[in-house]
CSV table of C-alpha atoms and ligand atoms in Angstrom, one decimal:
chain,number,residue,atom,x,y,z
A,127,MET,CA,8.7,-11.9,11.7
A,128,ALA,CA,7.8,-10.5,8.3
A,129,ARG,CA,8.7,-7.4,6.4
A,130,LEU,CA,6.4,-7.1,3.4
A,131,ILE,CA,5.4,-4.5,0.8
A,132,PHE,CA,1.9,-4.7,-0.8
A,133,LEU,CA,1.9,-3.3,-4.3
A,134,GLY,CA,-1.0,-3.0,-6.6
A,135,PRO,CA,-3.4,-0.5,-8.3
A,136,PRO,CA,-5.9,1.5,-6.3
A,137,GLY,CA,-8.8,-0.7,-5.2
A,138,ALA,CA,-6.8,-4.0,-5.5
A,139,GLY,CA,-7.4,-4.9,-1.9
A,140,LYS,CA,-4.0,-3.9,-0.4
A,141,GLY,CA,-5.5,-2.3,2.7
A,142,THR,CA,-8.1,-5.1,3.2
A,143,GLN,CA,-5.4,-7.8,3.0
A,144,ALA,CA,-2.7,-5.9,4.8
A,145,HIS,CA,-5.0,-5.5,7.7
A,146,LYS,CA,-5.7,-9.2,8.0
A,147,LEU,CA,-2.1,-10.4,7.4
A,148,ALA,CA,-0.7,-7.8,9.9
A,149,GLU,CA,-3.0,-9.2,12.5
A,150,LEU,CA,-2.0,-12.7,11.6
A,151,CYS,CA,1.7,-11.9,11.8
A,152,GLU,CA,1.3,-9.6,14.8
A,153,ILE,CA,3.1,-6.7,13.1
A,154,PRO,CA,1.9,-3.2,12.2
A,155,HIS,CA,0.0,-2.4,9.0
A,156,ILE,CA,1.5,0.8,7.8
A,157,SER,CA,-0.7,2.5,5.2
A,158,THR,CA,0.5,5.9,3.9
A,159,GLY,CA,-3.0,6.6,2.6
A,160,ASP,CA,-4.5,6.0,6.1
A,161,MET,CA,-1.8,8.2,7.7
A,162,LEU,CA,-2.4,11.0,5.2
A,163,ARG,CA,-6.2,10.8,5.6
A,164,SER,CA,-5.8,11.0,9.4
A,165,ASN,CA,-3.6,14.1,8.9
A,166,VAL,CA,-6.3,15.6,6.6
A,167,ALA,CA,-9.0,14.9,9.2
A,168,GLY,CA,-6.9,16.4,12.0
A,169,GLN,CA,-6.1,19.4,9.8
A,170,THR,CA,-2.4,19.1,10.5
A,171,ASP,CA,0.1,21.1,8.5
A,172,LEU,CA,0.9,17.9,6.5
A,173,GLY,CA,-2.8,17.2,6.0
A,174,GLN,CA,-3.4,20.7,4.7
A,175,LYS,CA,-0.5,20.3,2.2
A,176,ALA,CA,-1.5,16.8,1.1
A,177,GLN,CA,-5.2,17.2,0.7
A,178,ALA,CA,-5.4,18.9,-2.8
A,179,PHE,CA,-3.1,16.2,-4.3
A,180,MET,CA,-5.2,13.4,-2.8
A,181,ASP,CA,-8.5,15.0,-4.0
A,182,ARG,CA,-7.1,15.1,-7.5
A,183,GLY,CA,-5.7,11.6,-7.4
A,184,GLU,CA,-2.1,12.7,-7.7
A,185,LEU,CA,0.7,11.5,-5.6
A,186,VAL,CA,1.6,13.7,-2.6
A,187,PRO,CA,5.1,15.0,-3.1
A,188,ASP,CA,7.9,12.8,-1.9
A,189,GLY,CA,9.2,15.6,0.3
A,190,LEU,CA,6.1,15.2,2.5
A,191,ILE,CA,6.0,11.4,2.4
A,192,LEU,CA,9.6,10.4,3.1
A,193,ASP,CA,10.0,12.1,6.5
A,194,MET,CA,6.6,10.7,7.6
A,195,MET,CA,7.8,7.2,6.7
A,196,ARG,CA,11.2,7.5,8.3
A,197,ALA,CA,9.5,8.5,11.5
A,198,ARG,CA,6.9,5.7,11.3
A,199,LEU,CA,9.4,3.0,10.6
A,200,SER,CA,11.6,4.2,13.5
A,201,GLN,CA,8.8,3.6,16.0
A,202,ALA,CA,9.2,0.7,18.5
A,203,ASP,CA,6.3,-1.4,17.1
A,204,ALA,CA,7.9,-1.5,13.7
A,205,LYS,CA,11.2,-3.1,14.9
A,206,ALA,CA,9.9,-6.7,14.6
A,207,GLY,CA,8.3,-6.4,11.2
A,208,TRP,CA,5.7,-4.5,9.1
A,209,ILE,CA,3.4,-4.6,6.1
A,210,LEU,CA,3.7,-1.5,4.0
A,211,ASP,CA,0.5,-0.6,2.0
A,212,GLY,CA,0.7,2.3,-0.5
A,213,PHE,CA,4.4,2.9,0.0
A,214,PRO,CA,6.7,2.9,-2.0
A,215,ARG,CA,4.7,4.5,-4.7
A,216,ASN,CA,7.4,5.4,-7.2
A,217,VAL,CA,11.0,4.5,-8.0
A,218,SER,CA,12.4,7.4,-5.9
A,219,GLN,CA,10.4,6.3,-2.8
A,220,ALA,CA,11.6,2.7,-3.4
A,221,SER,CA,15.3,3.9,-3.6
A,222,PHE,CA,14.7,5.9,-0.4
A,223,LEU,CA,13.3,2.8,1.4
A,224,ASP,CA,16.4,0.8,0.3
A,225,LEU,CA,18.7,3.3,2.0
A,226,LEU,CA,16.5,3.6,5.0
A,227,LEU,CA,16.4,-0.2,5.5
A,228,GLU,CA,20.1,-0.4,5.1
A,229,GLU,CA,20.5,2.3,7.7
A,230,MET,CA,18.2,0.4,10.1
A,231,ASP,CA,19.8,-3.0,9.3
A,232,GLN,CA,16.5,-4.4,8.0
A,233,VAL,CA,15.6,-6.3,4.9
A,234,CYS,CA,12.2,-6.5,3.1
A,235,GLU,CA,11.5,-10.1,2.5
A,236,ARG,CA,8.7,-10.1,0.0
A,237,VAL,CA,6.9,-7.7,-2.3
A,238,VAL,CA,3.4,-8.9,-3.1
A,239,ASN,CA,1.7,-7.5,-6.2
A,240,LEU,CA,-2.1,-7.9,-6.2
A,241,ASP,CA,-3.4,-8.2,-9.8
A,242,VAL,CA,-7.0,-7.0,-10.5
A,243,PRO,CA,-8.5,-5.9,-13.9
A,244,ASP,CA,-9.3,-2.2,-14.2
A,245,GLU,CA,-13.1,-2.6,-14.6
A,246,VAL,CA,-13.2,-4.5,-11.3
A,247,LEU,CA,-11.1,-1.8,-9.6
A,248,VAL,CA,-13.4,0.9,-10.8
A,249,ALA,CA,-16.5,-0.9,-9.7
A,250,ARG,CA,-15.0,-1.6,-6.2
A,251,MET,CA,-14.0,2.0,-5.6
A,252,LEU,CA,-17.3,3.5,-7.0
A,253,SER,CA,-19.2,1.2,-4.6
A,254,ARG,CA,-17.0,2.2,-1.6
A,255,GLY,CA,-17.5,5.9,-2.6
A,256,LEU,CA,-21.2,5.5,-2.4
A,257,LYS,CA,-21.1,3.5,0.9
A,258,GLU,CA,-18.3,5.4,2.8
A,259,GLY,CA,-18.1,8.7,1.0
A,260,ARG,CA,-14.3,8.6,0.5
A,261,LYS,CA,-13.6,11.8,-1.4
A,262,ASP,CA,-11.3,10.4,-4.1
A,263,ASP,CA,-13.7,7.5,-4.9
A,264,ASN,CA,-15.5,9.3,-7.7
A,265,GLU,CA,-15.2,8.4,-11.4
A,266,GLU,CA,-12.9,11.2,-12.5
A,267,THR,CA,-10.5,10.9,-9.6
A,268,ILE,CA,-10.5,7.1,-9.9
A,269,ARG,CA,-9.4,7.3,-13.6
A,270,ARG,CA,-6.6,9.7,-12.6
A,271,ARG,CA,-5.5,7.4,-9.8
A,272,LEU,CA,-5.3,4.5,-12.2
A,273,GLU,CA,-3.3,6.7,-14.7
A,274,VAL,CA,-0.9,7.8,-11.9
A,275,TYR,CA,-0.5,4.1,-10.9
A,276,ARG,CA,0.4,3.1,-14.5
A,277,GLN,CA,2.9,5.9,-14.9
A,278,GLN,CA,4.6,6.0,-11.5
A,279,THR,CA,3.9,2.9,-9.4
A,280,ALA,CA,3.7,0.0,-12.0
A,281,PRO,CA,7.4,0.5,-12.8
A,282,LEU,CA,8.1,-0.9,-9.3
A,283,ILE,CA,6.9,-4.3,-10.5
A,284,ASP,CA,10.1,-4.5,-12.7
A,285,PHE,CA,12.2,-2.8,-10.0
A,286,TYR,CA,11.3,-5.6,-7.5
A,287,SER,CA,11.1,-8.5,-9.9
A,288,GLU,CA,14.7,-7.9,-10.9
A,289,ARG,CA,15.7,-8.7,-7.3
A,290,LEU,CA,13.5,-11.8,-7.2
A,291,GLN,CA,11.5,-10.3,-4.3
A,292,LEU,CA,8.2,-10.0,-6.2
A,293,VAL,CA,5.3,-12.4,-6.0
A,294,SER,CA,2.1,-11.7,-8.0
A,295,VAL,CA,-1.2,-12.9,-6.5
A,296,ASN,CA,-4.6,-12.9,-8.2
A,297,GLY,CA,-6.6,-10.2,-6.3
A,298,ASN,CA,-9.8,-10.8,-8.3
A,299,LEU,CA,-11.1,-13.5,-6.0
A,300,SER,CA,-13.1,-13.3,-2.8
A,301,VAL,CA,-11.4,-11.6,0.1
A,302,GLU,CA,-11.1,-15.0,1.8
A,303,LEU,CA,-9.4,-16.7,-1.2
A,304,VAL,CA,-6.9,-13.9,-1.6
A,305,THR,CA,-6.1,-14.1,2.1
A,306,ALA,CA,-5.5,-17.9,1.7
A,307,GLU,CA,-3.2,-17.3,-1.2
A,308,LEU,CA,-1.3,-14.7,0.7
A,309,LYS,CA,-0.9,-16.9,3.7
A,310,GLN,CA,0.9,-19.4,1.5
A,311,VAL,CA,3.2,-16.7,0.1
A,312,ILE,CA,4.0,-15.5,3.6
A,313,GLY,CA,4.6,-19.1,4.9
A,314,SER,CA,6.4,-18.0,8.2
A,315,CYS,CA,3.2,-16.8,9.8
A,316,ASP,CA,1.2,-19.9,9.0
A,317,ALA,CA,1.4,-21.2,12.6
A,318,ARG,CA,-0.8,-18.3,13.7
A,319,SER,CA,-3.2,-18.5,10.9
A,320,ALA,CA,-5.8,-20.3,12.9
A,321,ALA,CA,-6.3,-17.2,15.0
A,322,VAL,CA,-7.5,-15.2,12.1
A,323,GLU,CA,-10.8,-15.7,10.2
B,700,AP5,P1,-4.2,5.0,-0.7
B,700,AP5,O1,-5.1,5.2,0.5
B,700,AP5,O2,-3.0,4.3,-0.7
B,700,AP5,O3,-5.2,4.6,-1.9
B,700,AP5,P2,-5.1,3.6,-3.1
B,700,AP5,O4,-3.8,3.0,-3.5
B,700,AP5,O5,-5.7,4.4,-4.2
B,700,AP5,O6,-5.7,2.4,-2.5
B,700,AP5,P3,-7.2,2.0,-2.1
B,700,AP5,O7,-7.3,2.3,-0.6
B,700,AP5,O8,-8.2,2.6,-2.9
B,700,AP5,O9,-7.2,0.5,-2.5
B,700,AP5,P4,-6.5,-0.8,-1.8
B,700,AP5,O10,-5.7,-1.5,-2.8
B,700,AP5,O11,-6.0,-0.5,-0.4
B,700,AP5,O12,-7.9,-1.6,-1.7
B,700,AP5,P5,-8.9,-1.7,-0.4
B,700,AP5,O13,-8.5,-2.9,0.4
B,700,AP5,O14,-9.1,-0.4,0.2
B,700,AP5,O15,-3.8,6.5,-1.3
B,700,AP5,C1,-4.8,7.5,-1.4
B,700,AP5,C2,-4.1,8.8,-1.9
B,700,AP5,O16,-3.1,9.2,-0.9
B,700,AP5,C3,-3.2,8.6,-3.1
B,700,AP5,O17,-4.0,8.9,-4.3
B,700,AP5,C4,-2.2,9.7,-3.0
B,700,AP5,O18,-2.7,11.0,-3.2
B,700,AP5,C5,-1.9,9.6,-1.5
B,700,AP5,N1,-0.8,8.7,-1.2
B,700,AP5,C6,-0.9,7.6,-0.5
B,700,AP5,N2,0.3,7.0,-0.4
B,700,AP5,C7,1.2,7.8,-1.0
B,700,AP5,C8,2.6,7.7,-1.3
B,700,AP5,N3,3.4,6.7,-0.8
B,700,AP5,N4,3.2,8.7,-2.0
B,700,AP5,C9,2.4,9.8,-2.4
B,700,AP5,N5,1.1,9.9,-2.2
B,700,AP5,C10,0.5,8.9,-1.5
B,700,AP5,O19,-10.2,-2.2,-1.2
B,700,AP5,C11,-10.9,-1.3,-2.0
B,700,AP5,C12,-12.4,-1.7,-2.0
B,700,AP5,O20,-12.6,-3.0,-2.5
B,700,AP5,C13,-12.9,-1.7,-0.5
B,700,AP5,O21,-14.3,-1.3,-0.5
B,700,AP5,C14,-12.9,-3.2,-0.2
B,700,AP5,O22,-13.8,-3.6,0.8
B,700,AP5,C15,-13.1,-3.9,-1.5
B,700,AP5,N6,-12.4,-5.1,-1.7
B,700,AP5,C16,-11.1,-5.4,-1.3
B,700,AP5,N7,-10.8,-6.7,-1.7
B,700,AP5,C17,-11.9,-7.2,-2.3
B,700,AP5,C18,-12.2,-8.5,-2.9
B,700,AP5,N8,-11.3,-9.5,-2.9
B,700,AP5,N9,-13.4,-8.7,-3.5
B,700,AP5,C19,-14.3,-7.7,-3.5
B,700,AP5,N10,-14.1,-6.4,-2.9
B,700,AP5,C20,-12.9,-6.2,-2.3
């Protein structure tokens, strides 16, 4: 069982690594970005409210995110563990998660911070923007996403280090090397690592 939070700037590889590690640990990969994009694609009420914020590289207001996360973490598949990717994104979301986990009698074991220099992040996202057409992967929005990360999300590094829950991993290596490092950090899932490339 594992309950992990993946922190890190946009483009750091949170989604890529969370997907692999979730498979390894047989737990859900819960990405607020993916959930929001699927709401935008489905033109739900939430998606329509969130879209303009996402297109500008701003955080979607907490009022829209917190109910969505409460509902997701209450689902049956999340009882045995999870990897959160893209949540919490600011101190108030982290405080909400603390209360929610207390209510659910759960504990987050580890917060993993993926470290990658800005120029590498920008290059990765521009390249994905060209290949996949993700709307917020354009230069102006990428710069704003990085600013929002520094102002609102980076303070979570101190928030979690003070509780000795935080581990920083060099995300500026090949995908495979970062996965190998993460497997070490998450020790308890090592037994199943052979099943994942
Ligand atoms: P979200 O989807 O969370 O985007 P993000 O944080 O900007 O993250 P990315 O998906 O760009 O990066 P990542 O770290 O997951 O890296 P990835 O593995 O994809 O959020 C999007 C928007 O939704 C936000 O701006 C906000 O508006 C809203 N939102 C989401 N959560 C919210 C919340 N909690 N509160 C409020 N608003 C919220 O990799 C990036 C690229 O690099 C890929 O092409 C990948 O193939 C490549 N790559 C990955 N690892 C490597 C490697 N080691 N070497 C080379 N390339 C690599």
